């Protein structure tokens, strides 16, 4: 679709698993042509993770729409010719290897920019390409621990794992996406590409901007589970209701808290017990006791009130079945040639909704022959490369 923002932009994606593939999928949603490159004998691990009983790889399918897929063994010397031909018409190279891995294969940025000065090279790694941690292995929680974020997640007693990839997505995918889009604009003005070095640990630190500002102002280390946004306030907290469900009361401002109290016939309690810090423990008890008697059904009028800031904490089944999400395209479906109709989380860019479900996630190496043919390779040469395990 030529009307999409990145129409005409080509991305060569060498990354695997989550951070890079999610970033390249967003680039594909925005209109870029994305070529996913995998080893012919070692496919992206998400293709085999969390398969359904019917063999459907849900995680892979959630991260890889709007891409073509080819196989290429970058460790084979003969692969360099193919990679260079691909790069002649590539705008963005995305990779998620450890720092120096591309250099060891002869494809580091300093080498590539001599041949392709307009190339935007983005590498996503745990700790970046410089500093004392650059060679350390790690995962999402390691990055959160080192950046101080994990210290703020959980109750007072101990930190807890967040259960979702905050560093991988927030520090990795989205930071890389922002950097790539900025680099494209920079290239429009200068004609020059650049290297974007994304450290998931370093980028994650930005999530602590609020607490960092408070810390630098007061010198007080934020107390996990007992700050304004982590449990100290009775009017900004999680409460259990009947049926083992939970709700989030998010009435930070006084007028919203008063609206909630009016909706639940408790406004008179403000006169009986002024809403001051010394009374917070008692207010928590009052609200805890109130909510324990309520059900999802009894709270529907409050959920629907636009000024009450009360939200049911939903599970994924409820999210995917939400008719409003389906109507807006936030939850969508597309047809896959092998797996049939598959569900997708829509683009975070609302202006793209319902335009982004174009190409289904590709099979391993699905477009290898097509891509190589377009590069000028004859069918016999492609077959020889397959025999030699170059592709």
CSV table of C-alpha atoms in Angstrom, one decimal:
chain,number,residue,atom,x,y,z
A,1,UNK,CA,0.0,0.0,0.0
A,2,UNK,CA,1.7,3.1,-1.3
A,3,UNK,CA,-0.1,5.4,1.2
A,4,UNK,CA,1.6,4.0,4.2
A,5,UNK,CA,4.3,6.1,5.9
A,6,UNK,CA,7.2,3.7,5.2
A,7,UNK,CA,6.2,2.6,1.8
A,8,UNK,CA,9.4,2.1,-0.3
A,9,UNK,CA,11.6,1.4,2.8
A,10,UNK,CA,13.3,-2.0,2.9
A,11,UNK,CA,14.3,-3.7,6.2
A,12,UNK,CA,16.7,-6.6,6.5
A,13,UNK,CA,15.9,-8.2,9.8
A,14,UNK,CA,18.5,-10.6,11.2
A,15,UNK,CA,17.1,-10.6,14.7
A,16,UNK,CA,15.4,-13.4,16.5
A,17,UNK,CA,12.9,-14.0,19.4
A,18,UNK,CA,11.1,-10.9,20.7
A,19,UNK,CA,12.8,-7.4,20.7
A,20,UNK,CA,14.0,-7.2,17.1
A,21,UNK,CA,11.1,-9.1,15.5
A,22,UNK,CA,8.5,-6.9,17.3
A,23,UNK,CA,10.3,-3.8,16.1
A,24,UNK,CA,10.5,-5.0,12.5
A,25,UNK,CA,6.8,-6.0,12.6
A,26,UNK,CA,5.9,-2.4,13.5
A,27,UNK,CA,8.1,-1.2,10.7
A,28,UNK,CA,6.2,-3.6,8.4
A,29,UNK,CA,2.9,-2.3,9.8
A,30,UNK,CA,4.0,1.2,8.8
A,31,UNK,CA,4.5,0.0,5.3
A,32,UNK,CA,8.2,-1.1,5.1
A,33,UNK,CA,9.1,-4.2,3.2
A,34,UNK,CA,10.7,-6.5,5.8
A,35,UNK,CA,12.8,-9.5,4.9
A,36,UNK,CA,13.3,-11.8,7.9
A,37,UNK,CA,16.6,-13.7,7.6
A,38,UNK,CA,17.1,-17.0,9.5
A,39,UNK,CA,19.7,-19.8,9.5
A,40,UNK,CA,18.5,-22.6,7.2
A,41,UNK,CA,19.1,-25.2,10.0
A,42,UNK,CA,18.4,-23.0,13.1
A,43,UNK,CA,15.1,-21.2,12.8
A,44,UNK,CA,13.8,-18.4,15.1
A,45,UNK,CA,13.1,-20.1,18.4
A,46,UNK,CA,9.6,-18.6,18.6
A,47,UNK,CA,8.6,-20.9,15.8
A,48,UNK,CA,8.7,-23.8,18.2
A,49,UNK,CA,7.8,-22.2,21.5
A,50,UNK,CA,4.3,-22.4,23.0
A,51,UNK,CA,2.8,-24.4,20.2
A,52,UNK,CA,-0.9,-25.3,20.6
A,53,UNK,CA,-2.0,-28.9,20.6
A,54,UNK,CA,-2.6,-28.5,16.8
A,55,UNK,CA,1.0,-27.2,16.3
A,56,UNK,CA,0.1,-23.5,15.9
A,57,UNK,CA,3.1,-21.3,17.0
A,58,UNK,CA,1.1,-18.5,18.7
A,59,UNK,CA,4.1,-16.5,19.9
A,60,UNK,CA,5.8,-16.5,16.4
A,61,UNK,CA,2.5,-15.5,14.7
A,62,UNK,CA,2.1,-12.6,17.1
A,63,UNK,CA,5.5,-11.1,16.2
A,64,UNK,CA,6.0,-11.6,12.5
A,65,UNK,CA,3.2,-10.4,10.2
A,66,UNK,CA,4.0,-8.2,7.2
A,67,UNK,CA,7.3,-9.9,6.5
A,68,UNK,CA,8.9,-12.1,3.9
A,69,UNK,CA,11.2,-14.8,5.1
A,70,UNK,CA,14.4,-16.2,3.7
A,71,UNK,CA,17.2,-18.5,4.9
A,72,UNK,CA,20.9,-17.5,4.8
A,73,UNK,CA,23.8,-19.0,6.8
A,74,UNK,CA,25.8,-15.9,7.7
A,75,UNK,CA,28.6,-18.1,9.0
A,76,UNK,CA,29.3,-19.5,5.5
A,77,UNK,CA,31.8,-17.4,3.6
A,78,UNK,CA,29.7,-17.6,0.5
A,79,UNK,CA,26.8,-15.8,2.2
A,80,UNK,CA,28.6,-12.5,2.0
A,81,UNK,CA,27.8,-12.0,-1.7
A,82,UNK,CA,24.1,-12.6,-1.1
A,83,UNK,CA,24.1,-10.3,1.9
A,84,UNK,CA,25.8,-7.5,0.0
A,85,UNK,CA,23.4,-7.8,-2.9
A,86,UNK,CA,20.5,-7.5,-0.4
A,87,UNK,CA,22.1,-4.5,1.2
A,88,UNK,CA,22.4,-2.6,-2.1
A,89,UNK,CA,18.6,-2.0,-1.8
A,90,UNK,CA,18.3,-2.1,2.0
A,91,UNK,CA,17.6,1.0,4.1
A,92,UNK,CA,17.7,-0.6,7.5
A,93,UNK,CA,19.6,-3.5,8.9
A,94,UNK,CA,18.3,-4.8,12.2
A,95,UNK,CA,20.2,-7.4,14.3
A,96,UNK,CA,20.0,-8.7,17.9
A,97,UNK,CA,23.3,-10.6,18.3
A,98,UNK,CA,25.7,-10.0,21.1
A,99,UNK,CA,28.0,-7.1,20.5
A,100,UNK,CA,30.9,-7.9,18.1
A,101,UNK,CA,29.2,-10.9,16.7
A,102,UNK,CA,28.5,-9.2,13.4
A,103,UNK,CA,32.1,-7.9,13.3
A,104,UNK,CA,33.5,-11.4,13.7
A,105,UNK,CA,31.4,-12.5,10.7
A,106,UNK,CA,32.8,-9.6,8.7
A,107,UNK,CA,29.5,-7.6,8.8
A,108,UNK,CA,30.1,-5.0,11.4
A,109,UNK,CA,28.9,-1.4,10.9
A,110,UNK,CA,32.3,0.1,10.2
A,111,UNK,CA,32.8,-2.5,7.4
A,112,UNK,CA,29.3,-2.1,6.0
A,113,UNK,CA,29.1,1.7,6.0
A,114,UNK,CA,32.1,1.9,3.6
A,115,UNK,CA,30.1,0.0,1.0
A,116,UNK,CA,26.6,1.3,2.0
A,117,UNK,CA,27.0,4.8,3.4
A,118,UNK,CA,23.2,5.4,3.5
A,119,UNK,CA,22.6,2.2,5.6
A,120,UNK,CA,20.9,2.6,8.9
A,121,UNK,CA,22.3,-0.2,11.2
A,122,UNK,CA,20.4,-1.0,14.4
A,123,UNK,CA,21.8,-3.5,16.9
A,124,UNK,CA,19.7,-4.5,20.0
A,125,UNK,CA,21.6,-6.1,22.9
A,126,UNK,CA,21.2,-6.5,26.6
A,127,UNK,CA,23.9,-4.0,27.7
A,128,UNK,CA,25.0,-2.2,24.5
A,129,UNK,CA,28.3,-2.4,22.7
A,130,UNK,CA,30.4,-0.6,25.2
A,131,UNK,CA,31.0,-0.7,28.9
A,132,UNK,CA,31.9,-3.4,31.4
A,133,UNK,CA,28.7,-5.4,30.9
A,134,UNK,CA,28.7,-5.6,27.1
A,135,UNK,CA,29.8,-9.3,27.0
A,136,UNK,CA,27.5,-10.5,29.8
A,137,UNK,CA,24.6,-12.8,29.0
A,138,UNK,CA,21.2,-11.7,30.3
A,139,UNK,CA,17.5,-11.6,30.0
A,140,UNK,CA,14.7,-9.1,30.7
A,141,UNK,CA,14.8,-9.4,34.5
A,142,UNK,CA,18.6,-9.0,34.6
A,143,UNK,CA,18.3,-5.7,32.8
A,144,UNK,CA,15.5,-4.6,35.1
A,145,UNK,CA,17.6,-5.5,38.1
A,146,UNK,CA,20.7,-3.6,37.0
A,147,UNK,CA,18.7,-0.5,36.0
A,148,UNK,CA,16.9,-0.4,39.4
A,149,UNK,CA,13.4,-1.0,38.0
A,150,UNK,CA,13.0,-4.4,39.7
A,151,UNK,CA,13.5,-2.8,43.1
A,152,UNK,CA,10.3,-0.9,42.5
A,153,UNK,CA,8.1,-3.8,41.4
A,154,UNK,CA,6.2,-5.7,44.1
A,155,UNK,CA,5.2,-5.4,47.7
A,156,UNK,CA,7.3,-3.9,50.5
A,157,UNK,CA,8.6,-7.4,51.5
A,158,UNK,CA,10.5,-8.3,48.3
A,159,UNK,CA,10.7,-7.5,44.6
A,160,UNK,CA,8.7,-9.7,42.2
A,161,UNK,CA,9.1,-10.6,38.6
A,162,UNK,CA,6.8,-8.5,36.5
A,163,UNK,CA,5.8,-11.4,34.3
A,164,UNK,CA,6.1,-9.5,31.0
A,165,UNK,CA,9.0,-8.2,29.0
A,166,UNK,CA,9.3,-4.6,30.1
A,167,UNK,CA,13.0,-4.2,29.1
A,168,UNK,CA,12.7,-6.3,25.9
A,169,UNK,CA,9.8,-4.3,24.6
A,170,UNK,CA,10.1,-0.9,26.2
A,171,UNK,CA,13.9,-0.8,26.3
A,172,UNK,CA,14.4,-2.8,23.2
A,173,UNK,CA,11.7,-2.9,20.5
A,174,UNK,CA,10.3,0.6,21.1
A,175,UNK,CA,13.6,2.3,21.6
A,176,UNK,CA,14.9,0.7,18.4
A,177,UNK,CA,11.8,1.8,16.5
A,178,UNK,CA,12.2,5.4,17.7
A,179,UNK,CA,15.9,5.5,16.8
A,180,UNK,CA,15.3,4.0,13.4
A,181,UNK,CA,12.5,6.5,12.5
A,182,UNK,CA,14.7,9.4,13.7
A,183,UNK,CA,17.6,8.0,11.6
A,184,UNK,CA,15.4,7.8,8.5
A,185,UNK,CA,14.6,11.5,9.0
A,186,UNK,CA,18.2,12.3,9.6
A,187,UNK,CA,19.2,10.5,6.4
A,188,UNK,CA,16.6,12.5,4.5
A,189,UNK,CA,18.4,15.7,5.5
A,190,UNK,CA,22.0,14.5,5.2
A,191,UNK,CA,22.0,11.5,2.9
A,192,UNK,CA,24.0,9.6,5.5
A,193,UNK,CA,23.1,6.5,7.5
A,194,UNK,CA,24.1,5.8,11.0
A,195,UNK,CA,24.5,3.2,13.7
A,196,UNK,CA,21.9,2.8,16.4
A,197,UNK,CA,23.2,0.9,19.4
A,198,UNK,CA,20.3,-0.1,21.7
A,199,UNK,CA,21.0,-1.3,25.2
A,200,UNK,CA,17.8,-2.8,26.7
A,201,UNK,CA,19.2,-2.2,30.2
A,202,UNK,CA,20.1,1.4,29.6
A,203,UNK,CA,16.9,2.3,27.8
A,204,UNK,CA,14.9,0.7,30.6
A,205,UNK,CA,16.2,3.2,33.1
A,206,UNK,CA,13.9,5.8,31.5
A,207,UNK,CA,10.9,4.1,33.1
A,208,UNK,CA,12.3,5.4,36.4
A,209,UNK,CA,12.1,9.1,35.4
A,210,UNK,CA,9.4,10.0,37.9
A,211,UNK,CA,11.1,8.2,40.9
A,212,UNK,CA,14.5,9.5,39.8
A,213,UNK,CA,13.3,13.1,39.8
A,214,UNK,CA,11.8,12.6,43.3
A,215,UNK,CA,15.0,10.9,44.5
A,216,UNK,CA,17.2,13.7,43.2
A,217,UNK,CA,15.0,16.3,44.8
A,218,UNK,CA,14.7,14.7,48.2
A,219,UNK,CA,17.6,12.3,48.5
A,220,UNK,CA,15.1,9.6,49.6
A,221,UNK,CA,15.3,6.2,47.9
A,222,UNK,CA,11.8,5.2,46.8
A,223,UNK,CA,10.3,2.5,49.0
A,224,UNK,CA,9.0,-0.4,47.0
A,225,UNK,CA,5.2,-0.9,47.4
A,226,UNK,CA,4.8,2.2,49.5
A,227,UNK,CA,5.1,5.2,47.1
A,228,UNK,CA,2.3,7.3,45.6
A,229,UNK,CA,1.9,5.0,42.6
A,230,UNK,CA,2.8,1.7,44.2
A,231,UNK,CA,0.5,1.2,47.1
A,232,UNK,CA,0.8,4.1,49.6
A,233,UNK,CA,-2.5,5.7,48.6
A,234,UNK,CA,-5.8,4.1,49.4
A,235,UNK,CA,-7.4,5.9,46.4
A,236,UNK,CA,-4.8,4.5,44.0
A,237,UNK,CA,-4.7,0.8,44.7
A,238,UNK,CA,-5.7,-2.7,43.9
A,239,UNK,CA,-8.6,-4.3,45.8
A,240,UNK,CA,-10.1,-7.8,45.9
A,241,UNK,CA,-13.8,-8.3,45.2
A,242,UNK,CA,-16.1,-11.2,45.5
A,243,UNK,CA,-15.4,-14.2,43.2
A,244,UNK,CA,-11.6,-13.9,43.5
A,245,UNK,CA,-11.5,-11.0,41.1
A,246,UNK,CA,-9.6,-7.7,41.5
A,247,UNK,CA,-10.2,-4.0,40.6
A,248,UNK,CA,-8.0,-1.0,40.2
A,249,UNK,CA,-9.1,2.2,41.9
A,250,UNK,CA,-7.2,5.0,40.2
A,251,UNK,CA,-8.8,8.1,41.7
A,252,UNK,CA,-5.6,10.1,42.2
A,253,UNK,CA,-7.3,13.5,42.0
A,254,UNK,CA,-9.7,14.5,44.8
A,255,UNK,CA,-12.6,15.2,42.4
A,256,UNK,CA,-12.4,11.6,41.0
A,257,UNK,CA,-12.2,10.1,44.5
A,258,UNK,CA,-15.3,12.1,45.5
A,259,UNK,CA,-17.1,10.9,42.3
A,260,UNK,CA,-16.3,7.3,43.2
A,261,UNK,CA,-17.5,7.8,46.8
A,262,UNK,CA,-20.7,9.4,45.5
A,263,UNK,CA,-21.3,6.5,43.1
A,264,UNK,CA,-20.8,4.0,45.9
A,265,UNK,CA,-22.8,5.9,48.5
A,266,UNK,CA,-19.8,6.6,50.7
A,267,UNK,CA,-19.4,10.3,50.3
A,268,UNK,CA,-20.4,11.0,53.9
A,269,UNK,CA,-17.3,9.2,55.1
A,270,UNK,CA,-15.1,12.1,54.0
A,271,UNK,CA,-16.7,14.2,56.7
A,272,UNK,CA,-16.3,11.4,59.3
A,273,UNK,CA,-12.7,10.6,58.3
A,274,UNK,CA,-10.8,13.4,56.5
A,275,UNK,CA,-8.7,12.2,53.6
A,276,UNK,CA,-5.3,12.9,55.2
A,277,UNK,CA,-2.1,10.8,55.3
A,278,UNK,CA,-2.5,9.8,58.9
A,279,UNK,CA,-5.9,8.4,58.0
A,280,UNK,CA,-4.7,6.4,55.0
A,281,UNK,CA,-4.5,3.0,56.9
A,282,UNK,CA,-8.1,3.4,58.0
A,283,UNK,CA,-9.3,4.4,54.5
A,284,UNK,CA,-7.6,1.3,53.1
A,285,UNK,CA,-9.6,-0.8,55.6
A,286,UNK,CA,-12.8,0.9,54.7
A,287,UNK,CA,-12.2,0.4,50.9
A,288,UNK,CA,-11.0,-3.2,51.4
A,289,UNK,CA,-14.2,-4.1,53.4
A,290,UNK,CA,-16.4,-2.4,50.8
A,291,UNK,CA,-14.9,-4.1,47.8
A,292,UNK,CA,-14.9,-7.6,49.4
A,293,UNK,CA,-18.7,-7.5,49.4
A,294,UNK,CA,-19.0,-6.4,45.8
A,295,UNK,CA,-19.1,-8.5,42.6
A,296,UNK,CA,-18.3,-7.7,39.0
A,297,UNK,CA,-22.0,-7.4,38.3
A,298,UNK,CA,-22.8,-5.1,41.3
A,299,UNK,CA,-19.9,-2.7,40.3
A,300,UNK,CA,-21.0,-2.4,36.6
A,301,UNK,CA,-22.6,1.1,37.2
A,302,UNK,CA,-19.3,2.3,38.7
A,303,UNK,CA,-17.2,0.8,36.0
A,304,UNK,CA,-19.4,2.6,33.4
A,305,UNK,CA,-19.2,6.0,35.2
A,306,UNK,CA,-16.7,8.2,33.3
A,307,UNK,CA,-15.5,10.0,36.5
A,308,UNK,CA,-15.0,7.1,38.9
A,309,UNK,CA,-11.7,5.7,37.6
A,310,UNK,CA,-12.6,2.1,38.7
A,311,UNK,CA,-11.5,-0.6,36.3
A,312,UNK,CA,-11.9,-4.4,36.5
A,313,UNK,CA,-8.5,-6.2,36.1
A,314,UNK,CA,-9.2,-8.4,33.2
A,315,UNK,CA,-7.5,-11.5,31.9
A,316,UNK,CA,-6.4,-12.1,28.4
A,317,UNK,CA,-9.5,-14.1,27.4
A,318,UNK,CA,-11.6,-11.1,28.3
A,319,UNK,CA,-9.3,-8.8,26.5
A,320,UNK,CA,-9.4,-10.8,23.2
A,321,UNK,CA,-13.2,-11.1,23.5
A,322,UNK,CA,-13.8,-7.4,24.0
A,323,UNK,CA,-16.1,-6.3,21.3
A,324,UNK,CA,-14.9,-2.7,21.5
A,325,UNK,CA,-11.3,-3.8,21.0
A,326,UNK,CA,-12.4,-5.9,18.0
A,327,UNK,CA,-14.4,-3.0,16.5
A,328,UNK,CA,-11.5,-0.6,16.8
A,329,UNK,CA,-9.0,-3.2,15.3
A,330,UNK,CA,-6.9,-3.4,18.5
A,331,UNK,CA,-7.8,-7.1,18.4
A,332,UNK,CA,-7.9,-8.4,14.8
A,333,UNK,CA,-7.8,-11.5,12.7
A,334,UNK,CA,-6.1,-12.5,9.5
A,335,UNK,CA,-5.9,-15.6,7.4
A,336,UNK,CA,-2.8,-17.8,7.4
A,337,UNK,CA,-2.2,-20.2,4.5
A,338,UNK,CA,-1.1,-23.0,7.0
A,339,UNK,CA,-2.8,-22.2,10.3
A,340,UNK,CA,-6.1,-20.7,9.1
A,341,UNK,CA,-7.6,-17.8,10.9
A,342,UNK,CA,-5.3,-16.3,13.5
A,343,UNK,CA,-5.8,-13.6,16.1
A,344,UNK,CA,-3.5,-10.6,16.2
A,345,UNK,CA,-2.9,-7.6,18.5
A,346,UNK,CA,-3.4,-4.6,16.2
A,347,UNK,CA,-0.9,-1.9,15.6
A,348,UNK,CA,-0.2,0.5,18.4
A,349,UNK,CA,-0.5,3.2,15.8
A,350,UNK,CA,-4.3,3.8,15.6
A,351,UNK,CA,-4.1,5.5,12.2
A,352,UNK,CA,-2.9,2.1,10.8
A,353,UNK,CA,-5.7,0.0,12.3
A,354,UNK,CA,-7.2,-2.5,9.8
A,355,UNK,CA,-4.5,-1.6,7.3
A,356,UNK,CA,-1.8,-3.6,9.0
A,357,UNK,CA,-3.2,-7.1,8.5
A,358,UNK,CA,-1.6,-7.5,5.1
A,359,UNK,CA,0.9,-10.3,5.0
A,360,UNK,CA,0.5,-13.3,7.3
A,361,UNK,CA,3.6,-14.4,9.3
A,362,UNK,CA,5.8,-16.3,6.8
A,363,UNK,CA,6.9,-19.9,7.0
A,364,UNK,CA,10.6,-20.7,7.5
A,365,UNK,CA,12.4,-19.6,4.3
A,366,UNK,CA,9.1,-19.2,2.5
A,367,UNK,CA,10.4,-16.5,0.1
A,368,UNK,CA,14.1,-17.5,-0.2
A,369,UNK,CA,13.8,-18.5,-3.9
A,370,UNK,CA,11.7,-15.5,-4.8
A,371,UNK,CA,14.2,-13.1,-3.1
A,372,UNK,CA,17.2,-14.7,-4.7
A,373,UNK,CA,15.6,-14.8,-8.1
A,374,UNK,CA,14.9,-11.1,-7.8
A,375,UNK,CA,18.6,-10.6,-7.0
A,376,UNK,CA,19.5,-12.3,-10.3
A,377,UNK,CA,20.4,-15.8,-9.2
A,378,UNK,CA,19.4,-18.6,-11.5
A,379,UNK,CA,17.4,-21.6,-10.3
A,380,UNK,CA,20.3,-23.9,-10.7
A,381,UNK,CA,22.5,-21.7,-8.6
A,382,UNK,CA,19.9,-21.5,-5.9
A,383,UNK,CA,19.6,-25.3,-5.8
A,384,UNK,CA,23.4,-25.5,-5.4
A,385,UNK,CA,23.4,-23.1,-2.5
A,386,UNK,CA,20.7,-25.2,-0.8
A,387,UNK,CA,22.8,-28.3,-1.2
A,388,UNK,CA,25.8,-26.4,0.3
A,389,UNK,CA,23.6,-25.2,3.1
A,390,UNK,CA,24.3,-21.6,2.4
A,391,UNK,CA,20.6,-21.0,2.2
